[in-house]
Amino acid sequence: MSKLIMSGNEAVARGCYEAGVHFAAAYPGTPSTEILENIGGLYRDEIYSEWSPNEKVAAEAALGASIGGMRAICTFKHVGMNVAADPIFTAGYCGVNGGLVYVTADDPACHSSQNEQDNRLYAPHAKLAMIEPSDSQECKDFLKKAYEISEAFDTPVLFRMTTRVCHSKSVVKLGERQEVPVRKYEKHPEKYSMLPVNARKRHIIREELLGKLEEYSYTSDLNRVEEVNGTDTGVITSGISYQYVKDVFGDSVSVLKMGLTHPLSKKLLTEFASKYEKIIVVEEGEPYLENAVKTLGFTNVTGKDKLTIQGEFNTKVVRDSLLGEQDTFRYKAEGVEVPARPPVLCAGCPHRGFYYALSKQAEKFVSAGDIGCYALAVNPPLNGFDTCICMGAGFSALVGLSRALKAQGDTRKAIGELGDSTFFHSGLTSLIDIVASETNAVAVILDNSITAMTGHQENPGTVRNLMGYESPAIDIVALVKALGIDDDHLRIFDPIDQEAAKEALEAAYQAEGPFVIITKRPCALIKEVQKANAGKHVAIDPDKCVGCRQCMKVACPSLAFDGEKKKAYVADTANCNRCGLCIQQCKFGAIGKAGE
Amino acid sequence: MTKSIILVGVGGQGTITTSSILAKGLIEDGYDVKMSEIHGMSQRGGTVVTQIKYGEKVYSPIIGDGEADLIVSFEKVEAVRALPYLKEGGTIVTDTREIFPMPVLTGAAAYPSDAVEKLQKEVPNVVVIHAAQTAETLGNVKAQNIVLLGALVKQLGLMEIDWKKIIQETVPAKFAELNLKAFDAGCTM
């Protein structure tokens, strides 16, 4: 079989293919996104796949496929599982017909997330089986095993990955697809209709199944003991932490590598821990394995007393924490101040236009942001918003925030912004609340025709779907109007157009009750948009530039200021796509069109 | 013995393509290889770090402080930013290309143009090359990453691997010739 270097996410996608999976659904979220991207891109003939509007919908769609008899998968980033938690907890009671796997991609160190939650804790809470791979080969092999376990024990399986498992690449041996027939759908309301009378019974059955699964866990090859003679130390670990343990200790200690981490085999843990004077538990995040070992009565356990709960590990972190700092030599470039390189809104980004306009009327508004590229507008000089909590909160928070401002006599108006994909995700229900509660606030939908932050995924507003087929585009304007927003309380414009943006924000401030702004301009990085703008850029006439720095306030990576000459200049003509925002704001007419 | 390499640059410079080609070649040569990169915000003009480890058996896919044998920097100050990764006696290959970050563009911070000279005072093994400039001369600055690939495999003593075949398999056909020239240029640096 051929060997390829694959990311964990690519390997999970491949695993779905080989395991005969029929159905895949997800909402994009770093570090999980590439799983569905690969399924949609490579295996659309074998696997139906979709970007669902949000993780709850995806989890329910996958559960429906499973009840119907298909092998199904649903993936999300760790915080996406919070959105999907409602159906998943009940899915634990229902069990499955076709195998069902939920993939959680956790993000220790918050590389691209708002928190560091450890979703292993969901497995005992929702009563799911849980499997943790440590590299790409295991991502593929363990996923296939997950479907066997799911069907054998009538349980959804939580497949828990972390950023470094998802995004690091290692060598994978490929296999063939196993064609698995769709199981016959049979009516079982006692199993799939969770009214109290059924749920009480299912809870009993679930506990019994978990007991059987724990017995299986003792013999499962997902768990592995690497025994070394003559050592007094046993290390218990799972996931990516196993790799760091091997780097630090090599073959000098015994290792219990747990792959099936819920239900944990108490027998296996006890047998292993009893053999050693010292037990070390190495795991990122919460003391999940450590607590399990301690609950069994072992006291000779080192874990979170030395290894951090916060952030992520690497070999050095594990070595220094457990053995004391080993090498302290570091090169330093004396006297070099390295300037920060924060991520910025791209040249030509439509969001810059809206937030630049808002910054000019900042004194009138208290602004709530949301999750997406536009979250980058929080940085100076745009200072676009005060809060960014989770998907949809940019709208829902206004219902409370506007009332709190009024209660303290603050005359500023609450305004919230979120993107088209976030609107479909959970902004729609939030906007319904704004309308139904007659909240005096401004809801802004920054429609750039794509799910941009996670790397350009399709959404219900796009004309194509994940599999590359044409799909009906949901009309955001029509949706908003259907909620009862009339033309006096609605503005639709290109956010680069500063006249239109100014008028809209003024009208929004003056209006009473719910007001909606929809900005429409596609992301500058969409291929067709890039093609259309190829070669276009602006030029700055140094004779007209007076060095007022006003253009620096738009914070565009294509523009720069020469401190010695006291003139603005175009730093990157290739990057600039002449959106025209800087041209509009230069009072001296120094910036003009150039290029093709 | 495992070798640890860090590729560092700015979003859009092609660090990930370079590391993919490198990984393919190393696997074909029989090494165990692991690669690590962070997706997400780095696509929006931030620093991009790609890590590659190879050897007989590689466990951790990531490189900690003081663990890198070689740092290849696609941009001048990024070499300094990545410096804590370098192991004692390790080597830095850096391009002279300057890409100003937002605080420099707006005049809020200064760009340390003498970064390389200062780096050379501290680190014995600094190889300074003009990859972006060379790529521009060859016809497209985007081939900078392949010039750097040439310089990189030369540093690692991996010239026996058929890199040209892998480049041709990886880059779009219309850019193949440019990239092959870029690779040759890098090998002489």
JSON list of N, CA, C and O in Angstrom, two decimals, chain A residues 74-78 81 84 88-89 100-106 118-133 142-143 146 149-150 155-161 206 213 222 259-263 288:
[
{"chain": "A", "resi": 74, "resn": "CYS", "atom": "N", "xyz": [-19.69, 13.56, 12.25]},
{"chain": "A", "resi": 74, "resn": "CYS", "atom": "CA", "xyz": [-19.91, 14.99, 12.42]},
{"chain": "A", "resi": 74, "resn": "CYS", "atom": "C", "xyz": [-18.67, 15.53, 13.13]},
{"chain": "A", "resi": 74, "resn": "CYS", "atom": "O", "xyz": [-18.21, 14.94, 14.11]},
{"chain": "A", "resi": 75, "resn": "THR", "atom": "N", "xyz": [-18.10, 16.62, 12.61]},
{"chain": "A", "resi": 75, "resn": "THR", "atom": "CA", "xyz": [-16.87, 17.16, 13.20]},
{"chain": "A", "resi": 75, "resn": "THR", "atom": "C", "xyz": [-17.09, 18.60, 13.66]},
{"chain": "A", "resi": 75, "resn": "THR", "atom": "O", "xyz": [-17.91, 19.32, 13.10]},
{"chain": "A", "resi": 76, "resn": "PHE", "atom": "N", "xyz": [-16.35, 18.98, 14.69]},
{"chain": "A", "resi": 76, "resn": "PHE", "atom": "CA", "xyz": [-16.41, 20.36, 15.16]},
{"chain": "A", "resi": 76, "resn": "PHE", "atom": "C", "xyz": [-15.15, 20.69, 15.94]},
{"chain": "A", "resi": 76, "resn": "PHE", "atom": "O", "xyz": [-14.44, 19.80, 16.40]},
{"chain": "A", "resi": 77, "resn": "LYS", "atom": "N", "xyz": [-14.89, 21.99, 16.09]},
{"chain": "A", "resi": 77, "resn": "LYS", "atom": "CA", "xyz": [-13.84, 22.40, 17.01]},
{"chain": "A", "resi": 77, "resn": "LYS", "atom": "C", "xyz": [-14.41, 22.30, 18.42]},
{"chain": "A", "resi": 77, "resn": "LYS", "atom": "O", "xyz": [-15.63, 22.16, 18.58]},
{"chain": "A", "resi": 78, "resn": "HIS", "atom": "N", "xyz": [-13.55, 22.43, 19.42]},
{"chain": "A", "resi": 78, "resn": "HIS", "atom": "CA", "xyz": [-14.01, 22.19, 20.80]},
{"chain": "A", "resi": 78, "resn": "HIS", "atom": "C", "xyz": [-15.23, 23.05, 21.16]},
{"chain": "A", "resi": 78, "resn": "HIS", "atom": "O", "xyz": [-16.21, 22.53, 21.71]},
{"chain": "A", "resi": 81, "resn": "MET", "atom": "N", "xyz": [-18.60, 21.95, 19.94]},
{"chain": "A", "resi": 81, "resn": "MET", "atom": "CA", "xyz": [-19.28, 20.87, 20.65]},
{"chain": "A", "resi": 81, "resn": "MET", "atom": "C", "xyz": [-20.24, 21.43, 21.69]},
{"chain": "A", "resi": 81, "resn": "MET", "atom": "O", "xyz": [-21.24, 20.78, 22.02]},
{"chain": "A", "resi": 84, "resn": "ALA", "atom": "N", "xyz": [-23.30, 21.87, 19.86]},
{"chain": "A", "resi": 84, "resn": "ALA", "atom": "CA", "xyz": [-23.90, 20.58, 19.50]},
{"chain": "A", "resi": 84, "resn": "ALA", "atom": "C", "xyz": [-24.26, 19.73, 20.72]},
{"chain": "A", "resi": 84, "resn": "ALA", "atom": "O", "xyz": [-24.79, 18.63, 20.58]},
{"chain": "A", "resi": 88, "resn": "ILE", "atom": "N", "xyz": [-26.20, 15.77, 21.32]},
{"chain": "A", "resi": 88, "resn": "ILE", "atom": "CA", "xyz": [-25.21, 14.73, 21.62]},
{"chain": "A", "resi": 88, "resn": "ILE", "atom": "C", "xyz": [-25.50, 14.04, 22.96]},
{"chain": "A", "resi": 88, "resn": "ILE", "atom": "O", "xyz": [-25.38, 12.82, 23.08]},
{"chain": "A", "resi": 89, "resn": "PHE", "atom": "N", "xyz": [-25.93, 14.82, 23.94]},
{"chain": "A", "resi": 89, "resn": "PHE", "atom": "CA", "xyz": [-26.26, 14.20, 25.23]},
{"chain": "A", "resi": 89, "resn": "PHE", "atom": "C", "xyz": [-27.42, 13.21, 25.08]},
{"chain": "A", "resi": 89, "resn": "PHE", "atom": "O", "xyz": [-27.41, 12.14, 25.70]},
{"chain": "A", "resi": 100, "resn": "LEU", "atom": "N", "xyz": [-21.78, 5.88, 14.43]},
{"chain": "A", "resi": 100, "resn": "LEU", "atom": "CA", "xyz": [-21.82, 7.34, 14.53]},
{"chain": "A", "resi": 100, "resn": "LEU", "atom": "C", "xyz": [-20.60, 7.84, 15.29]},
{"chain": "A", "resi": 100, "resn": "LEU", "atom": "O", "xyz": [-20.36, 7.42, 16.43]},
{"chain": "A", "resi": 101, "resn": "VAL", "atom": "N", "xyz": [-19.84, 8.74, 14.66]},
{"chain": "A", "resi": 101, "resn": "VAL", "atom": "CA", "xyz": [-18.65, 9.31, 15.30]},
{"chain": "A", "resi": 101, "resn": "VAL", "atom": "C", "xyz": [-18.76, 10.83, 15.33]},
{"chain": "A", "resi": 101, "resn": "VAL", "atom": "O", "xyz": [-19.08, 11.46, 14.31]},
{"chain": "A", "resi": 102, "resn": "TYR", "atom": "N", "xyz": [-18.55, 11.40, 16.51]},
{"chain": "A", "resi": 102, "resn": "TYR", "atom": "CA", "xyz": [-18.43, 12.84, 16.66]},
{"chain": "A", "resi": 102, "resn": "TYR", "atom": "C", "xyz": [-16.96, 13.17, 16.89]},
{"chain": "A", "resi": 102, "resn": "TYR", "atom": "O", "xyz": [-16.34, 12.64, 17.82]},
{"chain": "A", "resi": 103, "resn": "VAL", "atom": "N", "xyz": [-16.39, 14.02, 16.04]},
{"chain": "A", "resi": 103, "resn": "VAL", "atom": "CA", "xyz": [-14.98, 14.40, 16.20]},
{"chain": "A", "resi": 103, "resn": "VAL", "atom": "C", "xyz": [-14.90, 15.75, 16.88]},
{"chain": "A", "resi": 103, "resn": "VAL", "atom": "O", "xyz": [-15.50, 16.73, 16.41]},
{"chain": "A", "resi": 104, "resn": "THR", "atom": "N", "xyz": [-14.17, 15.81, 17.99]},
{"chain": "A", "resi": 104, "resn": "THR", "atom": "CA", "xyz": [-13.91, 17.11, 18.61]},
{"chain": "A", "resi": 104, "resn": "THR", "atom": "C", "xyz": [-12.44, 17.44, 18.43]},
{"chain": "A", "resi": 104, "resn": "THR", "atom": "O", "xyz": [-11.57, 16.63, 18.74]},
{"chain": "A", "resi": 105, "resn": "ALA", "atom": "N", "xyz": [-12.16, 18.63, 17.89]},
{"chain": "A", "resi": 105, "resn": "ALA", "atom": "CA", "xyz": [-10.78, 19.08, 17.70]},
{"chain": "A", "resi": 105, "resn": "ALA", "atom": "C", "xyz": [-10.52, 20.20, 18.70]},
{"chain": "A", "resi": 105, "resn": "ALA", "atom": "O", "xyz": [-10.95, 21.33, 18.52]},
{"chain": "A", "resi": 106, "resn": "ASP", "atom": "N", "xyz": [-9.84, 19.83, 19.78]},
{"chain": "A", "resi": 106, "resn": "ASP", "atom": "CA", "xyz": [-9.58, 20.80, 20.86]},
{"chain": "A", "resi": 106, "resn": "ASP", "atom": "C", "xyz": [-8.35, 21.64, 20.51]},
{"chain": "A", "resi": 106, "resn": "ASP", "atom": "O", "xyz": [-7.49, 21.22, 19.74]},
{"chain": "A", "resi": 118, "resn": "ASP", "atom": "N", "xyz": [-11.23, 21.42, 27.58]},
{"chain": "A", "resi": 118, "resn": "ASP", "atom": "CA", "xyz": [-10.80, 20.04, 27.35]},
{"chain": "A", "resi": 118, "resn": "ASP", "atom": "C", "xyz": [-12.06, 19.18, 27.19]},
{"chain": "A", "resi": 118, "resn": "ASP", "atom": "O", "xyz": [-12.73, 18.86, 28.15]},
{"chain": "A", "resi": 119, "resn": "ASN", "atom": "N", "xyz": [-12.36, 18.83, 25.95]},
{"chain": "A", "resi": 119, "resn": "ASN", "atom": "CA", "xyz": [-13.63, 18.15, 25.67]},
{"chain": "A", "resi": 119, "resn": "ASN", "atom": "C", "xyz": [-13.64, 16.68, 26.06]},
{"chain": "A", "resi": 119, "resn": "ASN", "atom": "O", "xyz": [-14.66, 16.02, 25.91]},
{"chain": "A", "resi": 120, "resn": "ARG", "atom": "N", "xyz": [-12.54, 16.17, 26.59]},
{"chain": "A", "resi": 120, "resn": "ARG", "atom": "CA", "xyz": [-12.59, 14.80, 27.11]},
{"chain": "A", "resi": 120, "resn": "ARG", "atom": "C", "xyz": [-13.64, 14.70, 28.22]},
{"chain": "A", "resi": 120, "resn": "ARG", "atom": "O", "xyz": [-14.24, 13.66, 28.42]},
{"chain": "A", "resi": 121, "resn": "LEU", "atom": "N", "xyz": [-13.83, 15.82, 28.91]},
{"chain": "A", "resi": 121, "resn": "LEU", "atom": "CA", "xyz": [-14.78, 15.80, 30.03]},
{"chain": "A", "resi": 121, "resn": "LEU", "atom": "C", "xyz": [-16.22, 15.59, 29.56]},
{"chain": "A", "resi": 121, "resn": "LEU", "atom": "O", "xyz": [-17.09, 15.20, 30.33]},
{"chain": "A", "resi": 122, "resn": "TYR", "atom": "N", "xyz": [-16.46, 15.85, 28.26]},
{"chain": "A", "resi": 122, "resn": "TYR", "atom": "CA", "xyz": [-17.80, 15.60, 27.73]},
{"chain": "A", "resi": 122, "resn": "TYR", "atom": "C", "xyz": [-18.13, 14.11, 27.70]},
{"chain": "A", "resi": 122, "resn": "TYR", "atom": "O", "xyz": [-19.29, 13.72, 27.78]},
{"chain": "A", "resi": 123, "resn": "ALA", "atom": "N", "xyz": [-17.12, 13.25, 27.51]},
{"chain": "A", "resi": 123, "resn": "ALA", "atom": "CA", "xyz": [-17.40, 11.83, 27.28]},
{"chain": "A", "resi": 123, "resn": "ALA", "atom": "C", "xyz": [-18.12, 11.19, 28.47]},
{"chain": "A", "resi": 123, "resn": "ALA", "atom": "O", "xyz": [-19.19, 10.59, 28.29]},
{"chain": "A", "resi": 124, "resn": "PRO", "atom": "N", "xyz": [-17.60, 11.32, 29.71]},
{"chain": "A", "resi": 124, "resn": "PRO", "atom": "CA", "xyz": [-18.36, 10.77, 30.84]},
{"chain": "A", "resi": 124, "resn": "PRO", "atom": "C", "xyz": [-19.68, 11.52, 31.06]},
{"chain": "A", "resi": 124, "resn": "PRO", "atom": "O", "xyz": [-20.68, 10.90, 31.44]},
{"chain": "A", "resi": 125, "resn": "HIS", "atom": "N", "xyz": [-19.67, 12.81, 30.77]},
{"chain": "A", "resi": 125, "resn": "HIS", "atom": "CA", "xyz": [-20.87, 13.61, 31.01]},
{"chain": "A", "resi": 125, "resn": "HIS", "atom": "C", "xyz": [-22.01, 13.20, 30.09]},
{"chain": "A", "resi": 125, "resn": "HIS", "atom": "O", "xyz": [-23.15, 13.05, 30.51]},
{"chain": "A", "resi": 126, "resn": "ALA", "atom": "N", "xyz": [-21.67, 13.01, 28.80]},
{"chain": "A", "resi": 126, "resn": "ALA", "atom": "CA", "xyz": [-22.70, 12.63, 27.82]},
{"chain": "A", "resi": 126, "resn": "ALA", "atom": "C", "xyz": [-22.80, 11.13, 27.62]},
{"chain": "A", "resi": 126, "resn": "ALA", "atom": "O", "xyz": [-23.59, 10.66, 26.82]},
{"chain": "A", "resi": 127, "resn": "LYS", "atom": "N", "xyz": [-21.97, 10.39, 28.36]},
{"chain": "A", "resi": 127, "resn": "LYS", "atom": "CA", "xyz": [-21.99, 8.92, 28.34]},
{"chain": "A", "resi": 127, "resn": "LYS", "atom": "C", "xyz": [-21.68, 8.36, 26.96]},
{"chain": "A", "resi": 127, "resn": "LYS", "atom": "O", "xyz": [-22.36, 7.49, 26.44]},
{"chain": "A", "resi": 128, "resn": "LEU", "atom": "N", "xyz": [-20.60, 8.89, 26.37]},
{"chain": "A", "resi": 128, "resn": "LEU", "atom": "CA", "xyz": [-20.16, 8.44, 25.05]},
{"chain": "A", "resi": 128, "resn": "LEU", "atom": "C", "xyz": [-18.89, 7.62, 25.21]},
{"chain": "A", "resi": 128, "resn": "LEU", "atom": "O", "xyz": [-18.13, 7.81, 26.15]},
{"chain": "A", "resi": 129, "resn": "ALA", "atom": "N", "xyz": [-18.64, 6.74, 24.25]},
{"chain": "A", "resi": 129, "resn": "ALA", "atom": "CA", "xyz": [-17.31, 6.13, 24.16]},
{"chain": "A", "resi": 129, "resn": "ALA", "atom": "C", "xyz": [-16.36, 7.21, 23.65]},
{"chain": "A", "resi": 129, "resn": "ALA", "atom": "O", "xyz": [-16.77, 8.12, 22.94]},
{"chain": "A", "resi": 130, "resn": "MET", "atom": "N", "xyz": [-15.07, 7.12, 24.04]},
{"chain": "A", "resi": 130, "resn": "MET", "atom": "CA", "xyz": [-14.12, 8.13, 23.56]},
{"chain": "A", "resi": 130, "resn": "MET", "atom": "C", "xyz": [-12.81, 7.47, 23.15]},
{"chain": "A", "resi": 130, "resn": "MET", "atom": "O", "xyz": [-12.29, 6.59, 23.84]},
{"chain": "A", "resi": 131, "resn": "ILE", "atom": "N", "xyz": [-12.30, 7.94, 22.00]},
{"chain": "A", "resi": 131, "resn": "ILE", "atom": "CA", "xyz": [-11.05, 7.43, 21.45]},
{"chain": "A", "resi": 131, "resn": "ILE", "atom": "C", "xyz": [-10.12, 8.60, 21.17]},
{"chain": "A", "resi": 131, "resn": "ILE", "atom": "O", "xyz": [-10.56, 9.65, 20.66]},
{"chain": "A", "resi": 132, "resn": "GLU", "atom": "N", "xyz": [-8.83, 8.46, 21.51]},
{"chain": "A", "resi": 132, "resn": "GLU", "atom": "CA", "xyz": [-7.85, 9.52, 21.27]},
{"chain": "A", "resi": 132, "resn": "GLU", "atom": "C", "xyz": [-6.66, 9.00, 20.47]},
{"chain": "A", "resi": 132, "resn": "GLU", "atom": "O", "xyz": [-5.89, 8.19, 20.97]},
{"chain": "A", "resi": 133, "resn": "PRO", "atom": "N", "xyz": [-6.48, 9.50, 19.24]},
{"chain": "A", "resi": 133, "resn": "PRO", "atom": "CA", "xyz": [-5.30, 9.13, 18.45]},
{"chain": "A", "resi": 133, "resn": "PRO", "atom": "C", "xyz": [-4.10, 10.02, 18.78]},
{"chain": "A", "resi": 133, "resn": "PRO", "atom": "O", "xyz": [-4.27, 11.13, 19.29]},
{"chain": "A", "resi": 142, "resn": "PHE", "atom": "N", "xyz": [-7.69, 4.30, 14.08]},
{"chain": "A", "resi": 142, "resn": "PHE", "atom": "CA", "xyz": [-8.60, 4.37, 15.23]},
{"chain": "A", "resi": 142, "resn": "PHE", "atom": "C", "xyz": [-10.01, 4.76, 14.78]},
{"chain": "A", "resi": 142, "resn": "PHE", "atom": "O", "xyz": [-11.00, 4.38, 15.39]},
{"chain": "A", "resi": 143, "resn": "LEU", "atom": "N", "xyz": [-10.09, 5.58, 13.72]},
{"chain": "A", "resi": 143, "resn": "LEU", "atom": "CA", "xyz": [-11.41, 5.98, 13.25]},
{"chain": "A", "resi": 143, "resn": "LEU", "atom": "C", "xyz": [-12.18, 4.76, 12.74]},
{"chain": "A", "resi": 143, "resn": "LEU", "atom": "O", "xyz": [-13.37, 4.60, 13.02]},
{"chain": "A", "resi": 146, "resn": "ALA", "atom": "N", "xyz": [-13.37, 2.98, 15.56]},
{"chain": "A", "resi": 146, "resn": "ALA", "atom": "CA", "xyz": [-14.47, 3.70, 16.22]},
{"chain": "A", "resi": 146, "resn": "ALA", "atom": "C", "xyz": [-15.83, 3.25, 15.66]},
{"chain": "A", "resi": 146, "resn": "ALA", "atom": "O", "xyz": [-16.80, 3.11, 16.40]},
{"chain": "A", "resi": 149, "resn": "ILE", "atom": "N", "xyz": [-16.69, -0.15, 17.13]},
{"chain": "A", "resi": 149, "resn": "ILE", "atom": "CA", "xyz": [-17.14, -0.01, 18.53]},
{"chain": "A", "resi": 149, "resn": "ILE", "atom": "C", "xyz": [-18.54, 0.60, 18.58]},
{"chain": "A", "resi": 149, "resn": "ILE", "atom": "O", "xyz": [-19.41, 0.16, 19.33]},
{"chain": "A", "resi": 150, "resn": "SER", "atom": "N", "xyz": [-18.75, 1.62, 17.76]},
{"chain": "A", "resi": 150, "resn": "SER", "atom": "CA", "xyz": [-20.05, 2.30, 17.74]},
{"chain": "A", "resi": 150, "resn": "SER", "atom": "C", "xyz": [-21.17, 1.31, 17.47]},
{"chain": "A", "resi": 150, "resn": "SER", "atom": "O", "xyz": [-22.20, 1.30, 18.15]},
{"chain": "A", "resi": 155, "resn": "THR", "atom": "N", "xyz": [-23.32, 2.78, 20.49]},
{"chain": "A", "resi": 155, "resn": "THR", "atom": "CA", "xyz": [-22.97, 4.05, 21.11]},
{"chain": "A", "resi": 155, "resn": "THR", "atom": "C", "xyz": [-22.36, 5.03, 20.11]},
{"chain": "A", "resi": 155, "resn": "THR", "atom": "O", "xyz": [-21.59, 4.61, 19.25]},
{"chain": "A", "resi": 156, "resn": "PRO", "atom": "N", "xyz": [-22.68, 6.33, 20.22]},
{"chain": "A", "resi": 156, "resn": "PRO", "atom": "CA", "xyz": [-21.88, 7.31, 19.49]},
{"chain": "A", "resi": 156, "resn": "PRO", "atom": "C", "xyz": [-20.48, 7.31, 20.08]},
{"chain": "A", "resi": 156, "resn": "PRO", "atom": "O", "xyz": [-20.31, 7.08, 21.28]},
{"chain": "A", "resi": 157, "resn": "VAL", "atom": "N", "xyz": [-19.47, 7.56, 19.25]},
{"chain": "A", "resi": 157, "resn": "VAL", "atom": "CA", "xyz": [-18.09, 7.62, 19.73]},
{"chain": "A", "resi": 157, "resn": "VAL", "atom": "C", "xyz": [-17.58, 9.05, 19.59]},
{"chain": "A", "resi": 157, "resn": "VAL", "atom": "O", "xyz": [-17.74, 9.66, 18.53]},
{"chain": "A", "resi": 158, "resn": "LEU", "atom": "N", "xyz": [-17.01, 9.56, 20.67]},
{"chain": "A", "resi": 158, "resn": "LEU", "atom": "CA", "xyz": [-16.36, 10.87, 20.62]},
{"chain": "A", "resi": 158, "resn": "LEU", "atom": "C", "xyz": [-14.90, 10.63, 20.24]},
{"chain": "A", "resi": 158, "resn": "LEU", "atom": "O", "xyz": [-14.18, 9.93, 20.96]},
{"chain": "A", "resi": 159, "resn": "PHE", "atom": "N", "xyz": [-14.49, 11.18, 19.10]},
{"chain": "A", "resi": 159, "resn": "PHE", "atom": "CA", "xyz": [-13.13, 11.00, 18.60]},
{"chain": "A", "resi": 159, "resn": "PHE", "atom": "C", "xyz": [-12.40, 12.28, 18.91]},
{"chain": "A", "resi": 159, "resn": "PHE", "atom": "O", "xyz": [-12.62, 13.31, 18.29]},
{"chain": "A", "resi": 160, "resn": "ARG", "atom": "N", "xyz": [-11.51, 12.22, 19.90]},
{"chain": "A", "resi": 160, "resn": "ARG", "atom": "CA", "xyz": [-10.95, 13.47, 20.43]},
{"chain": "A", "resi": 160, "resn": "ARG", "atom": "C", "xyz": [-9.54, 13.73, 19.89]},
{"chain": "A", "resi": 160, "resn": "ARG", "atom": "O", "xyz": [-8.62, 12.96, 20.12]},
{"chain": "A", "resi": 161, "resn": "MET", "atom": "N", "xyz": [-9.41, 14.85, 19.19]},
{"chain": "A", "resi": 161, "resn": "MET", "atom": "CA", "xyz": [-8.12, 15.27, 18.64]},
{"chain": "A", "resi": 161, "resn": "MET", "atom": "C", "xyz": [-7.74, 16.61, 19.26]},
{"chain": "A", "resi": 161, "resn": "MET", "atom": "O", "xyz": [-8.56, 17.26, 19.90]},
{"chain": "A", "resi": 206, "resn": "ARG", "atom": "N", "xyz": [-28.01, 2.35, 28.91]},
{"chain": "A", "resi": 206, "resn": "ARG", "atom": "CA", "xyz": [-26.76, 3.05, 28.63]},
{"chain": "A", "resi": 206, "resn": "ARG", "atom": "C", "xyz": [-25.68, 2.70, 29.66]},
{"chain": "A", "resi": 206, "resn": "ARG", "atom": "O", "xyz": [-24.54, 2.40, 29.32]},
{"chain": "A", "resi": 213, "resn": "LEU", "atom": "N", "xyz": [-18.59, -1.97, 27.74]},
{"chain": "A", "resi": 213, "resn": "LEU", "atom": "CA", "xyz": [-17.53, -1.30, 26.99]},
{"chain": "A", "resi": 213, "resn": "LEU", "atom": "C", "xyz": [-16.26, -1.21, 27.83]},
{"chain": "A", "resi": 213, "resn": "LEU", "atom": "O", "xyz": [-15.14, -1.32, 27.32]},
{"chain": "A", "resi": 222, "resn": "LEU", "atom": "N", "xyz": [-6.58, -0.63, 21.35]},
{"chain": "A", "resi": 222, "resn": "LEU", "atom": "CA", "xyz": [-6.47, 0.83, 21.33]},
{"chain": "A", "resi": 222, "resn": "LEU", "atom": "C", "xyz": [-5.62, 1.31, 22.50]},
{"chain": "A", "resi": 222, "resn": "LEU", "atom": "O", "xyz": [-5.05, 2.39, 22.47]},
{"chain": "A", "resi": 259, "resn": "GLY", "atom": "N", "xyz": [-5.73, 4.68, 24.35]},
{"chain": "A", "resi": 259, "resn": "GLY", "atom": "CA", "xyz": [-6.40, 5.13, 23.12]},
{"chain": "A", "resi": 259, "resn": "GLY", "atom": "C", "xyz": [-7.90, 5.16, 23.30]},
{"chain": "A", "resi": 259, "resn": "GLY", "atom": "O", "xyz": [-8.60, 5.99, 22.74]},
{"chain": "A", "resi": 260, "resn": "LEU", "atom": "N", "xyz": [-8.41, 4.23, 24.13]},
{"chain": "A", "resi": 260, "resn": "LEU", "atom": "CA", "xyz": [-9.84, 4.20, 24.45]},
{"chain": "A", "resi": 260, "resn": "LEU", "atom": "C", "xyz": [-9.97, 4.84, 25.83]},
{"chain": "A", "resi": 260, "resn": "LEU", "atom": "O", "xyz": [-9.72, 4.20, 26.84]},
{"chain": "A", "resi": 261, "resn": "THR", "atom": "N", "xyz": [-10.31, 6.12, 25.84]},
{"chain": "A", "resi": 261, "resn": "THR", "atom": "CA", "xyz": [-10.22, 6.87, 27.10]},
{"chain": "A", "resi": 261, "resn": "THR", "atom": "C", "xyz": [-11.58, 7.12, 27.76]},
{"chain": "A", "resi": 261, "resn": "THR", "atom": "O", "xyz": [-11.64, 7.80, 28.77]},
{"chain": "A", "resi": 262, "resn": "HIS", "atom": "N", "xyz": [-12.64, 6.57, 27.19]},
{"chain": "A", "resi": 262, "resn": "HIS", "atom": "CA", "xyz": [-13.89, 6.45, 27.94]},
{"chain": "A", "resi": 262, "resn": "HIS", "atom": "C", "xyz": [-14.73, 5.34, 27.37]},
{"chain": "A", "resi": 262, "resn": "HIS", "atom": "O", "xyz": [-14.92, 5.29, 26.17]},
{"chain": "A", "resi": 263, "resn": "PRO", "atom": "N", "xyz": [-15.24, 4.42, 28.21]},
{"chain": "A", "resi": 263, "resn": "PRO", "atom": "CA", "xyz": [-14.93, 4.34, 29.63]},
{"chain": "A", "resi": 263, "resn": "PRO", "atom": "C", "xyz": [-13.50, 3.82, 29.84]},
{"chain": "A", "resi": 263, "resn": "PRO", "atom": "O", "xyz": [-13.05, 2.96, 29.09]},
{"chain": "A", "resi": 288, "resn": "TYR", "atom": "N", "xyz": [-7.72, 14.65, 33.58]},
{"chain": "A", "resi": 288, "resn": "TYR", "atom": "CA", "xyz": [-8.75, 13.64, 33.34]},
{"chain": "A", "resi": 288, "resn": "TYR", "atom": "C", "xyz": [-8.26, 12.23, 33.72]},
{"chain": "A", "resi": 288, "resn": "TYR", "atom": "O", "xyz": [-8.90, 11.53, 34.51]}
]
